[in-house]
Amino acid sequence: MQAKDEFMNQAIKEAYDGINQKHGGPFGSIIVKDNIIVGRGHNRVLLKHDPTCHGEMEAIRDACANLGTHDLSGCILYTTAEPCPMCLGAILWANIKVIYYGCNKLDTDSIGFRDDIFYKAFYEKDSEIYSISEFNRNDCLNLFKDYSKQNASRY
């Protein structure tokens, strides 16, 4: 059985692979199930010109593809930095309940990444970085009603 530090070392290696290729920041992630690595990812924001390509997101996509499921229950995530709010949301949607991270959000801020403003925006409700408001709710409710009639699978 591999130890936690070996899995974190794999996440660090993944991050180095990404920064050496100039794909993005120093963020690497590994997803483990039953002591086997099932997903890997590093930050590919610069490579893909896509702000959602954080290490955790890429590892979730990889694990889901490898396992043929959107449900990563029973998996463990190892990541080089505390997940940002976007990644934490994806981790929770994937049903990953155990997360180990290396650097915290203050460490991330100290090297020039702005995660902290997103925590403030989401949790303090006094955001100056975005505006959100309800609009055209009735038409969207009709969409939801039509979807509900289809008896589609929920995730």
mmCIF file of C-alpha atoms in Angstrom:
data_model
loop_
_atom_site.group_PDB
_atom_site.id
_atom_site.type_symbol
_atom_site.label_atom_id
_atom_site.label_comp_id
_atom_site.label_asym_id
_atom_site.label_seq_id
_atom_site.Cartn_x
_atom_site.Cartn_y
_atom_site.Cartn_z
ATOM 1 C CA MET A 1 0.000 0.000 0.000
ATOM 2 C CA GLN A 2 1.349 3.409 -0.972
ATOM 3 C CA ALA A 3 1.594 6.039 1.719
ATOM 4 C CA LYS A 4 -0.064 9.447 1.557
ATOM 5 C CA ASP A 5 3.307 11.116 1.014
ATOM 6 C CA GLU A 6 3.921 9.001 -2.091
ATOM 7 C CA PHE A 7 0.610 10.134 -3.582
ATOM 8 C CA MET A 8 1.364 13.769 -2.720
ATOM 9 C CA ASN A 9 4.771 13.342 -4.364
ATOM 10 C CA GLN A 10 2.940 12.204 -7.510
ATOM 11 C CA ALA A 11 0.783 15.361 -7.366
ATOM 12 C CA ILE A 12 3.959 17.448 -7.025
ATOM 13 C CA LYS A 13 5.524 15.622 -9.982
ATOM 14 C CA GLU A 14 2.374 16.323 -12.009
ATOM 15 C CA ALA A 15 2.664 20.029 -11.132
ATOM 16 C CA TYR A 16 6.322 20.078 -12.194
ATOM 17 C CA ASP A 17 5.376 18.427 -15.495
ATOM 18 C CA GLY A 18 2.917 21.255 -16.112
ATOM 19 C CA ILE A 19 5.181 24.146 -15.163
ATOM 20 C CA ASN A 20 8.118 22.699 -17.107
ATOM 21 C CA GLN A 21 5.902 22.600 -20.194
ATOM 22 C CA LYS A 22 4.583 26.109 -19.408
ATOM 23 C CA HIS A 23 0.990 24.836 -19.237
ATOM 24 C CA GLY A 24 0.112 26.942 -16.187
ATOM 25 C CA GLY A 25 0.755 27.399 -12.480
ATOM 26 C CA PRO A 26 2.285 24.959 -9.976
ATOM 27 C CA PHE A 27 -0.887 23.015 -9.381
ATOM 28 C CA GLY A 28 -0.964 19.243 -9.713
ATOM 29 C CA SER A 29 -3.526 16.712 -8.539
ATOM 30 C CA ILE A 30 -3.878 12.962 -8.216
ATOM 31 C CA ILE A 31 -7.081 11.003 -7.606
ATOM 32 C CA VAL A 32 -6.764 7.648 -5.880
ATOM 33 C CA LYS A 33 -9.287 4.838 -5.511
ATOM 34 C CA ASP A 34 -8.532 1.610 -3.659
ATOM 35 C CA ASN A 35 -4.891 2.707 -3.384
ATOM 36 C CA ILE A 36 -4.514 3.032 -7.180
ATOM 37 C CA ILE A 37 -4.088 6.305 -9.053
ATOM 38 C CA VAL A 38 -7.135 6.663 -11.312
ATOM 39 C CA GLY A 39 -6.742 10.297 -12.353
ATOM 40 C CA ARG A 40 -4.003 12.847 -12.882
ATOM 41 C CA GLY A 41 -4.061 16.496 -13.769
ATOM 42 C CA HIS A 42 -2.043 19.661 -13.711
ATOM 43 C CA ASN A 43 -2.924 23.249 -14.435
ATOM 44 C CA ARG A 44 -3.449 23.673 -18.192
ATOM 45 C CA VAL A 45 -5.009 27.156 -18.189
ATOM 46 C CA LEU A 46 -2.310 28.644 -20.438
ATOM 47 C CA LEU A 47 -2.103 25.606 -22.716
ATOM 48 C CA LYS A 48 -5.846 25.380 -23.352
ATOM 49 C CA HIS A 49 -6.720 29.063 -22.912
ATOM 50 C CA ASP A 50 -9.409 27.874 -20.521
ATOM 51 C CA PRO A 51 -9.693 29.279 -16.976
ATOM 52 C CA THR A 52 -11.397 26.077 -15.747
ATOM 53 C CA CYS A 53 -8.382 23.858 -16.443
ATOM 54 C CA HIS A 54 -7.068 23.820 -12.888
ATOM 55 C CA GLY A 55 -5.171 20.732 -11.717
ATOM 56 C CA GLU A 56 -8.107 19.395 -9.723
ATOM 57 C CA MET A 57 -10.522 19.864 -12.619
ATOM 58 C CA GLU A 58 -8.162 18.086 -15.014
ATOM 59 C CA ALA A 59 -7.673 15.209 -12.558
ATOM 60 C CA ILE A 60 -11.446 14.864 -12.086
ATOM 61 C CA ARG A 61 -11.954 14.777 -15.863
ATOM 62 C CA ASP A 62 -9.206 12.161 -16.199
ATOM 63 C CA ALA A 63 -10.536 9.976 -13.375
ATOM 64 C CA CYS A 64 -14.094 10.134 -14.717
ATOM 65 C CA ALA A 65 -12.895 9.134 -18.196
ATOM 66 C CA ASN A 66 -10.734 6.322 -16.822
ATOM 67 C CA LEU A 67 -13.467 4.944 -14.559
ATOM 68 C CA GLY A 68 -16.341 5.574 -16.982
ATOM 69 C CA THR A 69 -18.413 7.443 -14.421
ATOM 70 C CA HIS A 70 -19.197 10.918 -13.128
ATOM 71 C CA ASP A 71 -19.389 9.606 -9.550
ATOM 72 C CA LEU A 72 -15.998 9.439 -7.837
ATOM 73 C CA SER A 73 -17.349 8.186 -4.509
ATOM 74 C CA GLY A 74 -14.642 6.423 -2.553
ATOM 75 C CA CYS A 75 -11.861 8.395 -4.225
ATOM 76 C CA ILE A 76 -9.270 10.543 -2.475
ATOM 77 C CA LEU A 77 -7.808 13.735 -3.948
ATOM 78 C CA TYR A 78 -4.197 14.814 -3.408
ATOM 79 C CA THR A 79 -3.411 18.304 -4.637
ATOM 80 C CA THR A 80 -0.511 20.704 -4.315
ATOM 81 C CA ALA A 81 -2.664 23.629 -3.161
ATOM 82 C CA GLU A 82 -5.888 24.219 -1.282
ATOM 83 C CA PRO A 83 -8.685 23.931 -3.855
ATOM 84 C CA CYS A 84 -10.202 27.199 -5.043
ATOM 85 C CA PRO A 85 -13.992 27.578 -4.760
ATOM 86 C CA MET A 86 -14.525 26.372 -8.372
ATOM 87 C CA CYS A 87 -12.470 23.244 -7.809
ATOM 88 C CA LEU A 88 -14.012 22.594 -4.414
ATOM 89 C CA GLY A 89 -17.434 22.733 -6.056
ATOM 90 C CA ALA A 90 -16.356 20.213 -8.689
ATOM 91 C CA ILE A 91 -14.814 17.973 -6.025
ATOM 92 C CA LEU A 92 -18.092 17.958 -4.105
ATOM 93 C CA TRP A 93 -20.135 17.344 -7.299
ATOM 94 C CA ALA A 94 -17.856 14.370 -8.004
ATOM 95 C CA ASN A 95 -18.591 12.993 -4.505
ATOM 96 C CA ILE A 96 -14.950 13.067 -3.383
ATOM 97 C CA LYS A 97 -15.044 13.348 0.380
ATOM 98 C CA VAL A 98 -11.340 13.205 1.332
ATOM 99 C CA ILE A 99 -8.925 15.911 0.178
ATOM 100 C CA TYR A 100 -5.259 16.368 1.061
ATOM 101 C CA TYR A 101 -3.605 19.626 -0.025
ATOM 102 C CA GLY A 102 -0.072 20.974 0.340
ATOM 103 C CA CYS A 103 -0.040 24.772 0.229
ATOM 104 C CA ASN A 104 -2.898 26.826 1.641
ATOM 105 C CA LYS A 105 -4.711 29.765 0.035
ATOM 106 C CA LEU A 106 -2.352 32.272 1.663
ATOM 107 C CA ASP A 107 0.632 30.460 0.142
ATOM 108 C CA THR A 108 -1.100 30.597 -3.241
ATOM 109 C CA ASP A 109 -1.730 34.316 -2.810
ATOM 110 C CA SER A 110 1.932 34.890 -1.912
ATOM 111 C CA ILE A 111 3.063 33.678 -5.369
ATOM 112 C CA GLY A 112 0.626 35.901 -7.240
ATOM 113 C CA PHE A 113 -2.571 33.881 -7.603
ATOM 114 C CA ARG A 114 -5.793 35.588 -6.539
ATOM 115 C CA ASP A 115 -7.814 32.770 -4.994
ATOM 116 C CA ASP A 116 -8.486 34.805 -1.870
ATOM 117 C CA ILE A 117 -10.687 37.351 -3.683
ATOM 118 C CA PHE A 118 -12.963 34.507 -4.775
ATOM 119 C CA TYR A 119 -13.304 33.223 -1.214
ATOM 120 C CA LYS A 120 -14.230 36.739 -0.137
ATOM 121 C CA ALA A 121 -16.662 37.167 -3.045
ATOM 122 C CA PHE A 122 -18.460 33.909 -2.301
ATOM 123 C CA TYR A 123 -18.469 34.010 1.473
ATOM 124 C CA GLU A 124 -18.680 37.700 2.363
ATOM 125 C CA LYS A 125 -21.456 38.600 -0.131
ATOM 126 C CA ASP A 126 -19.978 42.081 -0.676
ATOM 127 C CA SER A 127 -18.334 41.395 -3.975
ATOM 128 C CA GLU A 128 -17.114 44.144 -6.206
ATOM 129 C CA ILE A 129 -15.798 41.661 -8.773
ATOM 130 C CA TYR A 130 -19.124 40.415 -10.117
ATOM 131 C CA SER A 131 -22.824 41.126 -10.277
ATOM 132 C CA ILE A 132 -25.472 38.403 -10.095
ATOM 133 C CA SER A 133 -29.234 38.798 -10.373
ATOM 134 C CA GLU A 134 -32.290 36.751 -11.172
ATOM 135 C CA PHE A 135 -33.684 37.363 -14.674
ATOM 136 C CA ASN A 136 -36.496 35.789 -16.731
ATOM 137 C CA ARG A 137 -37.295 33.223 -14.060
ATOM 138 C CA ASN A 138 -40.683 32.170 -15.497
ATOM 139 C CA ASP A 139 -39.252 30.991 -18.827
ATOM 140 C CA CYS A 140 -36.500 29.150 -17.009
ATOM 141 C CA LEU A 141 -39.050 27.541 -14.684
ATOM 142 C CA ASN A 142 -40.864 26.256 -17.788
ATOM 143 C CA LEU A 143 -37.586 24.729 -18.958
ATOM 144 C CA PHE A 144 -37.202 23.016 -15.562
ATOM 145 C CA LYS A 145 -40.793 21.732 -15.719
ATOM 146 C CA ASP A 146 -40.220 20.299 -19.197
ATOM 147 C CA TYR A 147 -37.031 18.609 -18.007
ATOM 148 C CA SER A 148 -38.808 17.149 -14.959
ATOM 149 C CA LYS A 149 -41.473 15.611 -17.214
ATOM 150 C CA GLN A 150 -38.765 13.660 -19.036
ATOM 151 C CA ASN A 151 -37.876 11.680 -15.926
ATOM 152 C CA ALA A 152 -34.179 12.038 -16.787
ATOM 153 C CA SER A 153 -31.406 10.610 -14.593
ATOM 154 C CA ARG A 154 -30.115 12.918 -11.882
ATOM 155 C CA TYR A 155 -26.489 13.220 -10.927
#
